[in-house]
Coordinates of C-alpha atoms and ligand atoms in Angstrom, one line a residue:
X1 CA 24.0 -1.1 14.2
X2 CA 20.5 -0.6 15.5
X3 CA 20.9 3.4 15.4
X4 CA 21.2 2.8 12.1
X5 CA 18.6 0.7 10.7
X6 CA 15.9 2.7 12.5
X7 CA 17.1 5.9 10.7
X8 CA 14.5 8.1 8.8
X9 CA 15.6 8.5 4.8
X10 CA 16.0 12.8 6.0
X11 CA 18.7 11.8 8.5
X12 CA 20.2 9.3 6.6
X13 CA 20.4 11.6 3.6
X14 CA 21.9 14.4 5.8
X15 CA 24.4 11.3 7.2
X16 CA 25.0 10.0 3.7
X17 CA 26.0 13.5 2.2
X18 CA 28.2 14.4 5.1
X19 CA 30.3 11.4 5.0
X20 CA 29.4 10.4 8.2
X21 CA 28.5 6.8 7.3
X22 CA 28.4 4.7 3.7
X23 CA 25.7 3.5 1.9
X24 CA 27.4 0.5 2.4
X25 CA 27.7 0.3 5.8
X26 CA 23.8 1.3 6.1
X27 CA 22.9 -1.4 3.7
X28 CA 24.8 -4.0 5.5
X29 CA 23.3 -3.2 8.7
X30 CA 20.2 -4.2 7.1
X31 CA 21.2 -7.2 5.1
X32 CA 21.6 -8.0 9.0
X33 CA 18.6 -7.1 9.8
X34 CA 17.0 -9.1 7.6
X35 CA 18.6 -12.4 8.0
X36 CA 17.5 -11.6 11.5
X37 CA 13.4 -11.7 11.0
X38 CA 13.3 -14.7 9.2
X39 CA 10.6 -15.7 11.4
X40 CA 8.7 -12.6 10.7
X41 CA 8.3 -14.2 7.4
X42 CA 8.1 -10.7 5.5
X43 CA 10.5 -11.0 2.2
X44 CA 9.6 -13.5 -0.2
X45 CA 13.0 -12.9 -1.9
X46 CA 15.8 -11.6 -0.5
X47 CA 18.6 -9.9 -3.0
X48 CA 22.0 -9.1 -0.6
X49 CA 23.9 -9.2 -3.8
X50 CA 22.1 -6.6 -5.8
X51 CA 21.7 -4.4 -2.7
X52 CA 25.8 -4.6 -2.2
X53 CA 26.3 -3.6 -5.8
X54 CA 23.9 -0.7 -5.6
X55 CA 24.9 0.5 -2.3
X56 CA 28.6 0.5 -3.8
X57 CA 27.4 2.5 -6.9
X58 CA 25.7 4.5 -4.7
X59 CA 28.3 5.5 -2.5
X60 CA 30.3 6.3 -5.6
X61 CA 28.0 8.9 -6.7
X62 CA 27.9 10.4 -2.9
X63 CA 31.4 10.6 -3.4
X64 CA 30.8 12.6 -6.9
X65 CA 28.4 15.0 -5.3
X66 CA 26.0 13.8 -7.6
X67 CA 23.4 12.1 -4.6
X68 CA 20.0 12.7 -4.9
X69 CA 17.4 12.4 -1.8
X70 CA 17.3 7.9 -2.1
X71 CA 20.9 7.2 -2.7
X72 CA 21.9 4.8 -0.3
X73 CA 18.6 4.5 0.9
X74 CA 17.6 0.6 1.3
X75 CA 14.1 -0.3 0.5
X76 CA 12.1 -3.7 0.2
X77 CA 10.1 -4.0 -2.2
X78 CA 6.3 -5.2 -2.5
X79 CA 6.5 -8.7 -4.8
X80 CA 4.3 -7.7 -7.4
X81 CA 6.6 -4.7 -9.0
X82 CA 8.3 -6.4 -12.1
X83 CA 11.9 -6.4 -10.8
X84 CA 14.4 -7.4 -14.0
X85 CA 15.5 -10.7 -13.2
X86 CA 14.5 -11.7 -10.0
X87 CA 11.0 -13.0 -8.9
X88 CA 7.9 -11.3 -8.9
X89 CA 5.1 -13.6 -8.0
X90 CA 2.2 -10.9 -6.7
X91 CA 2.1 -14.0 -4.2
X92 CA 0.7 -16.2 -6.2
X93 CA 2.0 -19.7 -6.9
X94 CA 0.6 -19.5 -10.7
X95 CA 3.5 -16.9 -11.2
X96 CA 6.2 -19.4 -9.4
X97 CA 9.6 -18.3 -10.1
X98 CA 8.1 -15.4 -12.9
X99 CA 11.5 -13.9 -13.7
X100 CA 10.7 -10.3 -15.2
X101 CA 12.9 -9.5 -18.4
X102 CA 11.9 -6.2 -17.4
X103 CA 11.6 -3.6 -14.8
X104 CA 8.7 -1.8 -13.6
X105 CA 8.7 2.3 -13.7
X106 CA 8.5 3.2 -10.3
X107 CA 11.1 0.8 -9.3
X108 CA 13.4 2.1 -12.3
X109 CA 13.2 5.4 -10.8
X110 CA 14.1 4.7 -7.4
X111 CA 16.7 3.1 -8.7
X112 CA 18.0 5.7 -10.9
X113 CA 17.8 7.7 -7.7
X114 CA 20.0 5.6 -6.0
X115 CA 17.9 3.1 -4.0
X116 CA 19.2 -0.2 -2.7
X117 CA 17.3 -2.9 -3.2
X118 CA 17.1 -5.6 -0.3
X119 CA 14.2 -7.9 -1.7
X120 CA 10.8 -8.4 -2.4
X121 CA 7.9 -8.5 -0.2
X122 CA 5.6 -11.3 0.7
X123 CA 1.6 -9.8 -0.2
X124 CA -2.0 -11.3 -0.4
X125 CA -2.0 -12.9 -3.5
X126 CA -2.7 -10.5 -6.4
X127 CA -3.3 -8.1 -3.4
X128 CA -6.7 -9.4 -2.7
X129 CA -6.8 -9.5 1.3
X130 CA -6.7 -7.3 4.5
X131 CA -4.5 -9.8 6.6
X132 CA -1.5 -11.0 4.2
X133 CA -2.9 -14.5 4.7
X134 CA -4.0 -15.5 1.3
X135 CA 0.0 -15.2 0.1
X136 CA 1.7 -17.9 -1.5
X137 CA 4.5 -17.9 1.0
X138 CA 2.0 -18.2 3.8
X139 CA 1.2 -15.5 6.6
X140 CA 3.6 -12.2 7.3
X141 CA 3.4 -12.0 11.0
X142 CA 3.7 -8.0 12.5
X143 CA 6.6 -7.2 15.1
X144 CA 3.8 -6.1 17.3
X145 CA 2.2 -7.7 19.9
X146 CA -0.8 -7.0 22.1
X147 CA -0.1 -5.6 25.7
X148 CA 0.4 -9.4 27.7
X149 CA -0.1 -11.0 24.6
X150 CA 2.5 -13.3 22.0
X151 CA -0.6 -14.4 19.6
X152 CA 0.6 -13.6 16.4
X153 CA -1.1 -10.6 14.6
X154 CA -1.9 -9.7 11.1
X155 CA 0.7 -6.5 9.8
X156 CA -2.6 -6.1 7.6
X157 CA -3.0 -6.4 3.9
X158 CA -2.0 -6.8 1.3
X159 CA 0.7 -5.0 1.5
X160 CA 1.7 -6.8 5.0
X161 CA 5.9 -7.9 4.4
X162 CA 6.4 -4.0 2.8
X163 CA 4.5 -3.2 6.8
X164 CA 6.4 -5.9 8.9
X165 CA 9.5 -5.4 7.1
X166 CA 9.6 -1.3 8.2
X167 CA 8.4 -2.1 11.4
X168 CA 10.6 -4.4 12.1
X169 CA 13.3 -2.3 10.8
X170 CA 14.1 -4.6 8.2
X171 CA 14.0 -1.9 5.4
X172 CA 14.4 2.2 5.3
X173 CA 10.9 2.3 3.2
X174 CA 9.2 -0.2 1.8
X175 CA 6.9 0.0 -1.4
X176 CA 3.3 -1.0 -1.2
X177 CA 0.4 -1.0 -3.8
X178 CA -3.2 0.5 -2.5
X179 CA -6.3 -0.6 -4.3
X180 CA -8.6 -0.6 -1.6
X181 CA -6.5 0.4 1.2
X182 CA -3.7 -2.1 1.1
X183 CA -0.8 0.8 1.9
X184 CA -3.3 2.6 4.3
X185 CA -4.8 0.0 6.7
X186 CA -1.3 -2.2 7.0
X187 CA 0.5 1.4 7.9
X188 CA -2.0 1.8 10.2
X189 CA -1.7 -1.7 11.9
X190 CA 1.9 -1.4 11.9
X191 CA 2.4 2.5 13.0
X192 CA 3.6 3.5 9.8
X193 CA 3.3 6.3 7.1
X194 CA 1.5 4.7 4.9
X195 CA 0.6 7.0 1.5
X196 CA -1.6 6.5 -1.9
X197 CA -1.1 8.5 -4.3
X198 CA -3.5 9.9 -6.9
X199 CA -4.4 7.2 -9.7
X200 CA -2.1 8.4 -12.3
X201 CA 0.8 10.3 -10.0
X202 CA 2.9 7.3 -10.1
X203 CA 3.0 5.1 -13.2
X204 CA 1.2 1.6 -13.1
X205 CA 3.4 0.2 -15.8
X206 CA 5.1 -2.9 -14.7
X207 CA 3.4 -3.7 -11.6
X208 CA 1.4 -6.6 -11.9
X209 CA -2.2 -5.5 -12.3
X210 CA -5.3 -6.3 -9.8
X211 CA -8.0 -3.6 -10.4
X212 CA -6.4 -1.3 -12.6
X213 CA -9.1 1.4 -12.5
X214 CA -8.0 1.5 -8.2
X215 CA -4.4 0.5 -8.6
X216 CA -2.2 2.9 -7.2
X217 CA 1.7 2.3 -6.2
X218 CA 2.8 3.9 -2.8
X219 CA 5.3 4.3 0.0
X220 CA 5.3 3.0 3.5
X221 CA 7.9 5.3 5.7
X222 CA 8.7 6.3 9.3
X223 CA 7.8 9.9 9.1
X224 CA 5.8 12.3 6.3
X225 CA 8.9 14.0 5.6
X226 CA 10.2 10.6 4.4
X227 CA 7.0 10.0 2.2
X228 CA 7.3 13.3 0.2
X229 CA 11.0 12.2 -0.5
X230 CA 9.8 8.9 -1.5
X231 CA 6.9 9.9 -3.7
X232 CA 9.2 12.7 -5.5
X233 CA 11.4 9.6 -6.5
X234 CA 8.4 7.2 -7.9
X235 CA 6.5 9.7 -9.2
X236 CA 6.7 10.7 -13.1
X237 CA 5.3 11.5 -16.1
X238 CA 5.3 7.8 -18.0
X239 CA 4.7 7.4 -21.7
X240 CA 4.9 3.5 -20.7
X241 CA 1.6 4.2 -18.7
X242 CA -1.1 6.1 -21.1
X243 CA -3.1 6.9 -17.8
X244 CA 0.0 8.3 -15.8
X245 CA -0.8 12.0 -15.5
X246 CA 0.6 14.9 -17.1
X247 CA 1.7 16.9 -14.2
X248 CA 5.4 17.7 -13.6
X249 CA 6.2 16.5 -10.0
X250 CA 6.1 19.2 -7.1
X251 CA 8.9 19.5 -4.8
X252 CA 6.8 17.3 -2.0
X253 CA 9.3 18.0 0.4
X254 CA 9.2 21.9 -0.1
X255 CA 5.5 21.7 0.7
X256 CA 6.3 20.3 4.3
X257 CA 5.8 24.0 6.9
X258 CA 3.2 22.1 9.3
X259 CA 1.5 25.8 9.2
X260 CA -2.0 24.6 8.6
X261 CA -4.0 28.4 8.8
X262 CA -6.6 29.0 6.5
X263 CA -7.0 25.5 6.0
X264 CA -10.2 24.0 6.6
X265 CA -10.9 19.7 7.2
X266 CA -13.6 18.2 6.8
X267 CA -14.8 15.3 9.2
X268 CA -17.6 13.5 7.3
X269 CA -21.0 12.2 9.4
X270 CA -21.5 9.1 7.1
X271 CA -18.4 7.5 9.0
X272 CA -19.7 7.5 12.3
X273 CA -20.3 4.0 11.4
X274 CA -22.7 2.0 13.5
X275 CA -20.6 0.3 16.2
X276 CA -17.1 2.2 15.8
X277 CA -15.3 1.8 19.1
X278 CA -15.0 4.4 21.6
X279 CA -11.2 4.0 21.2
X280 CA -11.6 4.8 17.0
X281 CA -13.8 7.7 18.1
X282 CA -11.5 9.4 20.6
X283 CA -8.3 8.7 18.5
X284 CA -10.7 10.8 15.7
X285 CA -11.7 13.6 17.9
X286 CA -8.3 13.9 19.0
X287 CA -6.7 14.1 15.5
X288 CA -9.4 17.2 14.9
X289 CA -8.0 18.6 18.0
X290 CA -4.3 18.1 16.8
X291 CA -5.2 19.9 13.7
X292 CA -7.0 23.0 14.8
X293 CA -3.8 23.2 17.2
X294 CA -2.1 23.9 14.1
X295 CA -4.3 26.6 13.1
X296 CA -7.2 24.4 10.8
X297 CA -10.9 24.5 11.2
X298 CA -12.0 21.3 11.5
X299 CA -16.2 21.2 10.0
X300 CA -18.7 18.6 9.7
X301 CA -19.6 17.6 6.1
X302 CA -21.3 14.8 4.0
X303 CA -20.3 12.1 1.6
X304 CA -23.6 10.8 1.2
X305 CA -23.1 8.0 -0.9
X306 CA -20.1 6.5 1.5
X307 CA -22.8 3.5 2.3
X308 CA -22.5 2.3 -1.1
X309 CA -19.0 2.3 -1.4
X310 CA -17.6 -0.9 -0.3
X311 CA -20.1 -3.3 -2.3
X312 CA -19.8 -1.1 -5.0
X313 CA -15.9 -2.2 -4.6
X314 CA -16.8 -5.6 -4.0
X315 CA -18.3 -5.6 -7.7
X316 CA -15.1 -3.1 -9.7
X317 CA -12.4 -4.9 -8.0
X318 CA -13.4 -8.4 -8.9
X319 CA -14.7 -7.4 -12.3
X320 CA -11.2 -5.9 -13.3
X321 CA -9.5 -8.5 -11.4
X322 CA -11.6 -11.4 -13.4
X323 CA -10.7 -9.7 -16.6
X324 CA -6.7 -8.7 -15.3
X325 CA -5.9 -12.6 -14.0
X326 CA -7.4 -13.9 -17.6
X327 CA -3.8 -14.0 -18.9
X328 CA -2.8 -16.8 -16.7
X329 CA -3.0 -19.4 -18.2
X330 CA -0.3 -21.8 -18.3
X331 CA 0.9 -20.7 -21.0
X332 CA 2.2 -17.4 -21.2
X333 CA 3.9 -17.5 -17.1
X334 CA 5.1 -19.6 -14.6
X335 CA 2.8 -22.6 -13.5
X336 CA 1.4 -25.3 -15.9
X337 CA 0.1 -27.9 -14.3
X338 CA 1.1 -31.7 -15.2
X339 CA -1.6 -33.0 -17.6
X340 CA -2.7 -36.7 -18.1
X341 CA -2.8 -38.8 -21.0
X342 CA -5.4 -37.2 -23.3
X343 CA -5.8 -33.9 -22.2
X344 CA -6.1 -31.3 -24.6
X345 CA -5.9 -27.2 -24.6
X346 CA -8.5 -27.0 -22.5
X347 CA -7.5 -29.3 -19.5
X348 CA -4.7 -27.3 -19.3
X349 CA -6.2 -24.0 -18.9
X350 CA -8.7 -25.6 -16.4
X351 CA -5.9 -27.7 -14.3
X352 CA -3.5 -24.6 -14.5
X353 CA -5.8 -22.1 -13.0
X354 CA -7.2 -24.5 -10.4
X355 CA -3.7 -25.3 -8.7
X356 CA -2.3 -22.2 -9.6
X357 CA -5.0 -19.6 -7.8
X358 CA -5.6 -19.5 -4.3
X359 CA -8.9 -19.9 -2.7
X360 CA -9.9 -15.4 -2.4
X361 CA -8.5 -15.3 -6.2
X362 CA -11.0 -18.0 -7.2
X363 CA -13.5 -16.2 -5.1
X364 CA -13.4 -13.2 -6.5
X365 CA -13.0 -14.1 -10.3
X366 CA -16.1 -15.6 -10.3
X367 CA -17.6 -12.8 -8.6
X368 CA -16.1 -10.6 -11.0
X369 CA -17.3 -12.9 -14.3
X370 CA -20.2 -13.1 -12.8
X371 CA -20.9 -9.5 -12.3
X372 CA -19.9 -8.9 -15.4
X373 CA -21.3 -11.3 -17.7
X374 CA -24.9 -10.6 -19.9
X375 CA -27.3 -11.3 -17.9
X376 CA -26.2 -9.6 -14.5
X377 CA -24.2 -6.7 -15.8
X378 CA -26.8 -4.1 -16.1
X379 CA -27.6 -5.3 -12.3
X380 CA -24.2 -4.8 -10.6
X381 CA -21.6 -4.0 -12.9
X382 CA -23.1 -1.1 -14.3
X383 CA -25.3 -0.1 -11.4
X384 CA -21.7 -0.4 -9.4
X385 CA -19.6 2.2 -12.2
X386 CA -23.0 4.9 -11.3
X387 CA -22.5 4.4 -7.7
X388 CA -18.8 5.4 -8.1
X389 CA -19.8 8.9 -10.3
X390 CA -21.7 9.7 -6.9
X391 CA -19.2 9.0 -5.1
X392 CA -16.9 10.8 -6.9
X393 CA -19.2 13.6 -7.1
X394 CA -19.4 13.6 -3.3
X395 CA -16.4 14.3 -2.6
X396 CA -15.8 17.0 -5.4
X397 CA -18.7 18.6 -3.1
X398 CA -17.2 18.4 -0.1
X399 CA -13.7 19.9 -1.7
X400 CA -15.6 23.2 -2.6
X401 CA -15.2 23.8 1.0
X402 CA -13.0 22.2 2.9
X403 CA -8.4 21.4 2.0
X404 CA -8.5 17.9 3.2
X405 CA -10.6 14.8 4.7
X406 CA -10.1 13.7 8.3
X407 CA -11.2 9.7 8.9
X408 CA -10.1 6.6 10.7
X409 CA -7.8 4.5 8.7
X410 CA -9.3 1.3 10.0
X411 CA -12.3 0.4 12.4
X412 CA -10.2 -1.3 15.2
X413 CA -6.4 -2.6 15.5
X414 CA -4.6 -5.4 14.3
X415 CA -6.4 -8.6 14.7
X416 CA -4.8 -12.2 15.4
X417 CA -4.1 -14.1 12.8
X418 CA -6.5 -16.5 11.8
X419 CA -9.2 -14.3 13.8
X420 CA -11.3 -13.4 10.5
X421 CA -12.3 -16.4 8.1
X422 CA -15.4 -14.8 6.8
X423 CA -14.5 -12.8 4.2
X424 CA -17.4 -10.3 4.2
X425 CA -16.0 -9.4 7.7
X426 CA -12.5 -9.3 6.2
X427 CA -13.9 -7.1 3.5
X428 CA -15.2 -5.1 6.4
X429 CA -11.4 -3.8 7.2
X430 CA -11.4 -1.5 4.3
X431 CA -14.9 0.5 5.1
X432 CA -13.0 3.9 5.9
X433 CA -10.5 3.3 2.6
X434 CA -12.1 2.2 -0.3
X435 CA -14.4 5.2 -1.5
X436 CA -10.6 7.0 -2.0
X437 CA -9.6 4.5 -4.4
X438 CA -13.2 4.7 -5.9
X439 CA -12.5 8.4 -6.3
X440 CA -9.1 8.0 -7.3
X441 CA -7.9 10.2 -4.6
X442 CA -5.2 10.8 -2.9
X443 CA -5.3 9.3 1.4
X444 CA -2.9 8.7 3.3
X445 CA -2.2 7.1 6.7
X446 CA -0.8 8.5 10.0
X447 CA -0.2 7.2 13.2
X448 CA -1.9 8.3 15.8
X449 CA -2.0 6.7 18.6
X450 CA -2.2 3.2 20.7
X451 CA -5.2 1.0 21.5
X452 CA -5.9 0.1 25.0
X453 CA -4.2 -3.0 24.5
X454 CA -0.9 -0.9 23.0
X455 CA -1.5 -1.5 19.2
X456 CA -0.9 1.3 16.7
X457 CA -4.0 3.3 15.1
X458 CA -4.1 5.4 12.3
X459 CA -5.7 8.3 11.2
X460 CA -6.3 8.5 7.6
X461 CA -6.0 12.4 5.5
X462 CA -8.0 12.6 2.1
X463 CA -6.6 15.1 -0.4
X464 CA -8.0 16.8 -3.0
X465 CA -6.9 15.0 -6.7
X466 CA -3.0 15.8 -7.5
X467 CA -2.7 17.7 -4.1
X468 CA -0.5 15.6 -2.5
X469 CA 2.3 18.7 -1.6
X470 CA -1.0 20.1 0.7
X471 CA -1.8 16.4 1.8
X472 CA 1.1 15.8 2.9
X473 CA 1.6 19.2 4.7
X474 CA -1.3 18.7 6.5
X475 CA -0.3 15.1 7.5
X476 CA 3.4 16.5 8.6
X477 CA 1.2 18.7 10.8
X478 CA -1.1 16.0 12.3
X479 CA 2.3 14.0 12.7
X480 CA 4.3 16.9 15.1
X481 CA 0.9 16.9 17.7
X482 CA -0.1 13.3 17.5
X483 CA 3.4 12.6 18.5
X484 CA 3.5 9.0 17.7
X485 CA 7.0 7.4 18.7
X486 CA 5.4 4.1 19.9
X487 CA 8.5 0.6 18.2
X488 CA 7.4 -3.0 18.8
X489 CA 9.4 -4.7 21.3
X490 CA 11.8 -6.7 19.9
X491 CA 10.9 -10.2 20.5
X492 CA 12.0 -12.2 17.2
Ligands
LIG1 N1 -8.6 -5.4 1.1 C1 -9.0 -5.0 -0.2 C2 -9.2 -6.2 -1.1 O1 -9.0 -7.2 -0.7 C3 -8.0 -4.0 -0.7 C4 -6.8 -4.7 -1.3 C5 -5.8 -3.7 -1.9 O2 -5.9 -2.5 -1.7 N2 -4.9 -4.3 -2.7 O3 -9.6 -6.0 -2.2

């Protein structure tokens, strides 16, 4: 049983094809699993049925020979994809018991492919958060612990049940969204693979929006070699999605030789940031050591404008988010609230919003309408979209020289939960991942190593746009020397 349900999706595949075990058997070793971290508090929903069904179907086309790279593979999924039929809340009770009639692209593929389903995956509401405690189905707690330690720890946000759930080997894969670093900094936290893609390699359609301009689906996996499998399955060409790109997917898996010569990285000044741990800063040094070991040269370069970056954020996301959330309205979805004698069209809206939104969404859709609205828009809004061309422009710069970023994912390791209730400091957790989303770039997040009290770190790769193959490559190399094997002891 537990062999099983710690399996990569390569060995499984290699298992699957040869008959050695069924999808079946896989996905009821999970189902298992999952009944089993209840406490963990990780899926939202859990869907044993459909996951039996699938696995069936999918051991049916193993026995065909017709099995591509996820069949049999079962995954949890983050609870703002739009999964036909069951709910998909984006952890918000204003979506209570939102039954999709439809399903979202990414999802559909993996499917197609041969995925099982096992549930969705508690999140910060609307996937505003770095903790998963702003979720409707309150906090997802991480199978890790801190050496002499049980005070429960964040698994990061907002993706935090797609983190907790592989770490706790209560999925294969999980799939996370990243607007700001929710896949990155929750891998990182967890000791995960944690990967964004491009904005526009994976198709947005059907995955309930935050920031669309910063949206960007992704996978959370065990090893790299699992996340190129992974991102070959979501990733397409989507006339659904107008701003999916028009790039036939690579072969991600091909890509995968760990031979790193010729290649140079870039480590960028700007993010020594004032006060970065001695810990972050060896774990750094060492991953530009792990890399030259595999035949890179590792240079200094600048992304001058990274300062700017995160309240430049702070202003996008909420602006997008203020204008995304404006459909909920009592009307159209899930929650109404109950109105008194004499209330009209307006009470509703008013009352319906107010109970249905939690205290960060309110927070930052006044932000964003206020950014946004005449008199201040020329101040932040449009001073924030300049800030982003530099920052974009920074980084197209940097990538006439060098193949691939080299950062910290996050400035320190998992905090307890309930350790960071001012939410500038929370915002504070995504200082090394936002200017990728800003860029629209592809990062992703490997781990790297263990803090002195034994929590996972990660080290984050940027890629250049629509170069995830070398990206990935270069994080497969990073992966072999940094040698990261580190589970959480079981204790749930
Ligand atoms: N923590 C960031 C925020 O709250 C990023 C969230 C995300 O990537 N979805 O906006």
């Amino acid at each position: 049983m537990t062999e099983l349900t710690t399996l990569s999706i390569a060995d499984a595949r290699e298992k699957l094809r040869a008959k050695e075990i069924s999808a079946s058997e896989l996905t009821e070793a999970y189902i298992a699993t999952v009944e089993g971290g209840d406490v963990l508090n990780a899926y939202s929903v859990k869907t044993p049925e459909i996951a039996r069904e699938q696995a069936a179907a999918a051991d049916k086309r193993l026995g065909d020979g017709d099995a591509p790279s996820m069949c049999g593979i079962p995954i949890g999924v983050k609870d703002l994809y739009c999964t036909k039929g069951v709910n998909s809340q984006s952890g918000s009770n204003i979506l209570r018991d939102f039954k999709p009639t439809y399903e979202s692209t990414v999802t559909q593929n993996l499917w197609d492919d041969g995925a099982v389903m096992l549930g969705k995956l508690s999140m910060d509401e609307f996937a505003m958060g770095s903790s998963n405690e702003t979720s409707c189905y309150g906090p997802v707690i991480s199978p890790w612990r801190a050496k002499g330690s049980d005070a429960k720890l964040t698994p990061g946000g907002s993706s935090g049940g797609s983190a907790t759930a592989l770490a706790a080997d209560m999925a294969m894969a999980t799939l996370g969204t990243d607007t700001g670093g929710s896949i990155r900094q929750p891998a990182a936290f967890t000791g995960l693979v944690g990967l964004k893609p491009t904005w526009g390699r994976v198709s947005r359609w059907g995955i309930i929006a935050f920031a669309s301009s910063l949206d960007q689906a992704g996978p959370f996996t065990r090893t790299v070699r699992d996340a190129a499998i992974m991102l070959g399955s979501m990733a397409s060409i989507d006339d659904k999605d107008s701003t999916s790109a028009e790039i036939e997917v690579p072969d991600y898996e091909a890509a995968l030789t760990g031979d790193l010569k010729g290649k140079r990285i870039g480590v960028p000044k700007e993010y020594v940031a004032d006060g970065m741990s001695s810990e972050i800063k060896a774990l750094w040094e060492k991953g530009a050591d792990d890399l030259r070991a595999k035949g890179a040269e590792v240079v200094e370069i600048s992304l001058p404008h990274t300062k700017y970056a995160l309240p430049s954020y702070y202003i996008i996301a909420p602006a997008e988010a203020s204008s995304n959330l404006a459909r909920y309205d009592g009307v159209r979805y899930g929650q109404r609230a109950e109105l008194a004698q004499g209330d009209g069209i307006t009470e509703m809206y008013e009352k319906s919003r107010a109970e249905g939104f939690g205290h960060e969404v309110k927070r930052r859709i006044m932000m964003g309408a206020y950014v946004l609205s005449a008199g201040y828009y020329d101040a932040y809004y449009s001073r924030a979209q300049k800030i982003r061309t530099l920052i974009k422009g920074d980084f197209e710069t940097a990538f006439e020289n060098v193949d691939a970023i080299l950062t910290p994912t996050t400035p320190s390791p998992a905090f307890e939960l309930g350790a960071v209730s001012d939410p500038v400091e929370m915002y504070l957790q995504d200082i090394f991942t936002v200017t990728v989303n800003m860029a629209g770039l592809p990062g992703i997040s490997v781990p790297a190593g263990l803090s002195e009290t034994g929590l996972p770190l990660g080290l984050q790769l940027i890629g250049k746009a629509f170069d995830e193959a070398n990206l990935l490559n270069t994080a497969y190399a990073l992966e072999d020397t940094a040698g990261f094997t580190a589970k959480p002891e079981k204790w749930w």
